[in-house]
Every structure is written in structure tokens, then in C-alpha cells.
PDB file of C-alpha atoms in Angstrom:
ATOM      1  CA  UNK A  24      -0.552  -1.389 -21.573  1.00  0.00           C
ATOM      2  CA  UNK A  25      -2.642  -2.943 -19.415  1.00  0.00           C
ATOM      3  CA  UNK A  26      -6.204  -2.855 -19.323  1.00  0.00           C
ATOM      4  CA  UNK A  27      -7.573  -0.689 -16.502  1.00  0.00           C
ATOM      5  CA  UNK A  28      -9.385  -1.923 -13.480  1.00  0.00           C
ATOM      6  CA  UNK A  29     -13.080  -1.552 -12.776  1.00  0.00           C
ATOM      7  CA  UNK A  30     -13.862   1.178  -9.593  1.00  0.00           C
ATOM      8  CA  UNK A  31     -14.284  -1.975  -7.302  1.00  0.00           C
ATOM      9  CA  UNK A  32     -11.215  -3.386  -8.379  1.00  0.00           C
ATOM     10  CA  UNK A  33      -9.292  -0.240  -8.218  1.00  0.00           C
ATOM     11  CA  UNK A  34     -10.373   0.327  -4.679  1.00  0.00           C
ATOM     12  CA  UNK A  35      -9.282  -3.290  -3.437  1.00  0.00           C
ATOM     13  CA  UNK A  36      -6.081  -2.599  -4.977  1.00  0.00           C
ATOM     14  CA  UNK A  37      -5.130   0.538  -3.212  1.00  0.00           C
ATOM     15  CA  UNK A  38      -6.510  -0.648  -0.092  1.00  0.00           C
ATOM     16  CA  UNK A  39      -4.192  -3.828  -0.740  1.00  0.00           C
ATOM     17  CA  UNK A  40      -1.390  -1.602  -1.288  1.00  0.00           C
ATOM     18  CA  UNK A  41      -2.125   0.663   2.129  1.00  0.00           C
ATOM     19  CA  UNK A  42      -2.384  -2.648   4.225  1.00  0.00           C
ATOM     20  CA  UNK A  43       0.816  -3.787   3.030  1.00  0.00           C
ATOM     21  CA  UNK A  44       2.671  -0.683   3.677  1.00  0.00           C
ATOM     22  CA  UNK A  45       1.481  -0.122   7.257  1.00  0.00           C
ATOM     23  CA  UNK A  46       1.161  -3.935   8.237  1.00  0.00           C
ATOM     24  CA  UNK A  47       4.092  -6.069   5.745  1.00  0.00           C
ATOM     25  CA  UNK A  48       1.961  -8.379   4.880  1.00  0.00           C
ATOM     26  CA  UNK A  49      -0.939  -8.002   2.284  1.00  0.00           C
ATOM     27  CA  UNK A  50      -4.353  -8.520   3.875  1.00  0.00           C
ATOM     28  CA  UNK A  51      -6.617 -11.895   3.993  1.00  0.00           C
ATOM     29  CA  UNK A  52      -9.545 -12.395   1.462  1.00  0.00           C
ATOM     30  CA  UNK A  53     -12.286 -12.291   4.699  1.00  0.00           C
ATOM     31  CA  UNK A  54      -9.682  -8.734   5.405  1.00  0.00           C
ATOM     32  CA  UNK A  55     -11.283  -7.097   2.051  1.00  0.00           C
ATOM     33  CA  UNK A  56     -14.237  -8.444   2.300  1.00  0.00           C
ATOM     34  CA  UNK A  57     -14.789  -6.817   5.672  1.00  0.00           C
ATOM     35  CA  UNK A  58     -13.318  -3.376   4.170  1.00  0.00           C
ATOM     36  CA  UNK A  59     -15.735  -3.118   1.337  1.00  0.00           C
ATOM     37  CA  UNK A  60     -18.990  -5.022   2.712  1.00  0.00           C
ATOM     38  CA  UNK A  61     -18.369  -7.867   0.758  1.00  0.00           C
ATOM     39  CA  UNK A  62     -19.962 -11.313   2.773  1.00  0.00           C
ATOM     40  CA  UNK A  63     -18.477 -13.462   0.162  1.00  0.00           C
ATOM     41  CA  UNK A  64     -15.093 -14.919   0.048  1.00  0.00           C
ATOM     42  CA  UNK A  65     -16.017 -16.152  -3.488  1.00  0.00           C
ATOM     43  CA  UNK A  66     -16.703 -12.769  -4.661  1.00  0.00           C
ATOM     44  CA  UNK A  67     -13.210 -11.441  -3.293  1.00  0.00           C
ATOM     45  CA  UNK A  68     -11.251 -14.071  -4.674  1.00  0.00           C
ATOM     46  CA  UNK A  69     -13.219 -13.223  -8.181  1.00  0.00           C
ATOM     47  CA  UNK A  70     -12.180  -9.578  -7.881  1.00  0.00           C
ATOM     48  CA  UNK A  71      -8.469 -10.852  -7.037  1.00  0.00           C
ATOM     49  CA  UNK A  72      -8.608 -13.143  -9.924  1.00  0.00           C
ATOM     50  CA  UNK A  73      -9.869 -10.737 -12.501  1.00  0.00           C
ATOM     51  CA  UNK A  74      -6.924  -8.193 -10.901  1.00  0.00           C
ATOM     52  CA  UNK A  75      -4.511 -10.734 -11.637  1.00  0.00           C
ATOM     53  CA  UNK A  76      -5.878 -11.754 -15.551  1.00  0.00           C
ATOM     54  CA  UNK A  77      -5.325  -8.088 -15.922  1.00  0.00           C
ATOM     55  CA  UNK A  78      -1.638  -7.861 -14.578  1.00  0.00           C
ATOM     56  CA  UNK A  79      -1.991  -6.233 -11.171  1.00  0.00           C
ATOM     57  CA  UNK A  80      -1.326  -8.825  -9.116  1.00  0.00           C
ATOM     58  CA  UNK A  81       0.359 -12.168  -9.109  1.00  0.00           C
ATOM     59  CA  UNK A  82      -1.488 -14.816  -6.682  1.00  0.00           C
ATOM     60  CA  UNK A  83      -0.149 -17.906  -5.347  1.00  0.00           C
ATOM     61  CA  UNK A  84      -3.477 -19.933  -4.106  1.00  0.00           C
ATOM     62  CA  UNK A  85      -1.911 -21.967  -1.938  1.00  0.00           C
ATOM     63  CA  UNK A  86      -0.873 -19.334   0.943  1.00  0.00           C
ATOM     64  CA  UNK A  87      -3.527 -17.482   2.774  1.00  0.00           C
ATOM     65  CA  UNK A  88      -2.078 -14.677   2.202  1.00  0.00           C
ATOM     66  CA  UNK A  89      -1.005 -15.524  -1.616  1.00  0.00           C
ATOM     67  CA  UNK A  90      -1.894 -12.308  -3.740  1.00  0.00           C
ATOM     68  CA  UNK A  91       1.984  -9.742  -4.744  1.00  0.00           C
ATOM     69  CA  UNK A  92       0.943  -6.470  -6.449  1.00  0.00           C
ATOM     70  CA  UNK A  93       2.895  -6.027  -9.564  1.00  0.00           C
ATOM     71  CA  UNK A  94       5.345  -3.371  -9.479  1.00  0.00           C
ATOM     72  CA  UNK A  95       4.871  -2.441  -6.553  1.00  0.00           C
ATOM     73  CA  UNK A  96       8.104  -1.360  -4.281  1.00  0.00           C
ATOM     74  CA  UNK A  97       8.484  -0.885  -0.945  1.00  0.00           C
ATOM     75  CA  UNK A  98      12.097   0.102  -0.432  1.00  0.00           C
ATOM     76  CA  UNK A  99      11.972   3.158  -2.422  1.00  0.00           C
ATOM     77  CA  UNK A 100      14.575   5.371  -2.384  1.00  0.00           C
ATOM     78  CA  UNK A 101      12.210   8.427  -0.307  1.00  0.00           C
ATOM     79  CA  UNK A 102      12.145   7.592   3.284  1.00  0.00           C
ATOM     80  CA  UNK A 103       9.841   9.509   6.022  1.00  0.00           C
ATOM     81  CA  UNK A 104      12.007  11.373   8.482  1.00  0.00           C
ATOM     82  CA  UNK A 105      10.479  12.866  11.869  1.00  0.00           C
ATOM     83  CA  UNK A 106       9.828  16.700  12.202  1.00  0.00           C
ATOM     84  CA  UNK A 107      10.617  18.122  15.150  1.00  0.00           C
ATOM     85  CA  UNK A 108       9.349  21.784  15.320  1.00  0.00           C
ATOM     86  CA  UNK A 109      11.165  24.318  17.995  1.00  0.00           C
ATOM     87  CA  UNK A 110      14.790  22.499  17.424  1.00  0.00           C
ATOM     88  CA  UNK A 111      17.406  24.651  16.452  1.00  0.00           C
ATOM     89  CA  UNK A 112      19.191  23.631  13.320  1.00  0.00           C
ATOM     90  CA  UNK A 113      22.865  23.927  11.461  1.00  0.00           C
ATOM     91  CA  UNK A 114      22.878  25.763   8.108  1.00  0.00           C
ATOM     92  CA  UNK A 115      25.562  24.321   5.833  1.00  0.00           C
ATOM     93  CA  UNK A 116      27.761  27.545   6.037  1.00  0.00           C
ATOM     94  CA  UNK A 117      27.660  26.461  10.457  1.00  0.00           C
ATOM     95  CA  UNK A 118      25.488  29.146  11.622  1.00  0.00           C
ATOM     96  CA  UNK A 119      22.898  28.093  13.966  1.00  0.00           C
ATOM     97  CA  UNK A 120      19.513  29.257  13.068  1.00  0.00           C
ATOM     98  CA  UNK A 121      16.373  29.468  15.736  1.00  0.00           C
ATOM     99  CA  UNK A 122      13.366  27.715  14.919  1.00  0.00           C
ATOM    100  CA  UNK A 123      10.516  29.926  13.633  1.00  0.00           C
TER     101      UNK A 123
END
């Protein structure tokens, strides 16, 4: 099991996680510093690092961009579909039934 993240660290993770999902690519170190009023790149890249001793991410230093969140998948098998209240839908049995 691993070892369970501080609040800070928690926080930078699911922020890390929400970035990715609405932008595709995980956000820079100056990024979360910015987010959580951090002025020090240092400091970030110590929260990353301690994130990664403790399993939840994987870092490659050399890209800007270089941190993957363990387990973490994005093609999962629940999609979002559009709602589209006042449409008229099929039943399975072929009756048409009006919105309500």
C-alpha cells in the first residue's frame, strides 16, 4: 500500500489529474505553482519529487512537462454523452415517447 500523501500533495495531485483531463497534457511546474501560491519552482519540484518517492507519479526530468500519474487512465470505458432535453426519444419496444 502506498503511503498516503500530505494535504498539499494531495491537492497538486488532483489538480494534476483535472489539468490533464481537460488540457492532454499535465501542467508545467511554474502551472502549479501559480494554482497554489507557490513562488518557488524548487518547492514544486520538491512536492513532485516526494509524490513520486511515494508512488504517485513517475517523472522524467528531462521534459518540461516530465511528471505521469500512476494509474491513472484516461480511456476509460464511461464516456460523457450530450443531453438534449425536449427531444423525443425511441423506447426499445418502438414507441415514441414525448419529452417531459
Amino acid at each position: 500500500m502506498l503511503p498516503p500523501p500530505n494535504e498539499i500533495e494531495r491537492r497538486i495531485l488532483d489538480y494534476m489529474e483535472s489539468y490533464l483531463r481537460r488540457h492532454t497534457y499535465q501542467p508545467s511546474v511554474r502551472e502549479i505553482g501559480a494554482r497554489f501560491g507557490i513562488k518557488s519552482t524548487k518547492t514544486v519540484s520538491e512536492h513532485l519529487k516526494a509524490l513520486a518517492a511515494k508512488g504517485y507519479l513517475e517523472r522524467d526530468p528531462s521534459r518540461s512537462r516530465g511528471a505521469r500519474i500512476v494509474g491513472l487512465d484516461l480511456n476509460a470505458e464511461t464516456r460523457s454523452v450530450p443531453c438534449y432535453p425536449g427531444i423525443a426519444y425511441r423506447r426499445d419496444d418502438d414507441r415514441e415517447e414525448e419529452p417531459q
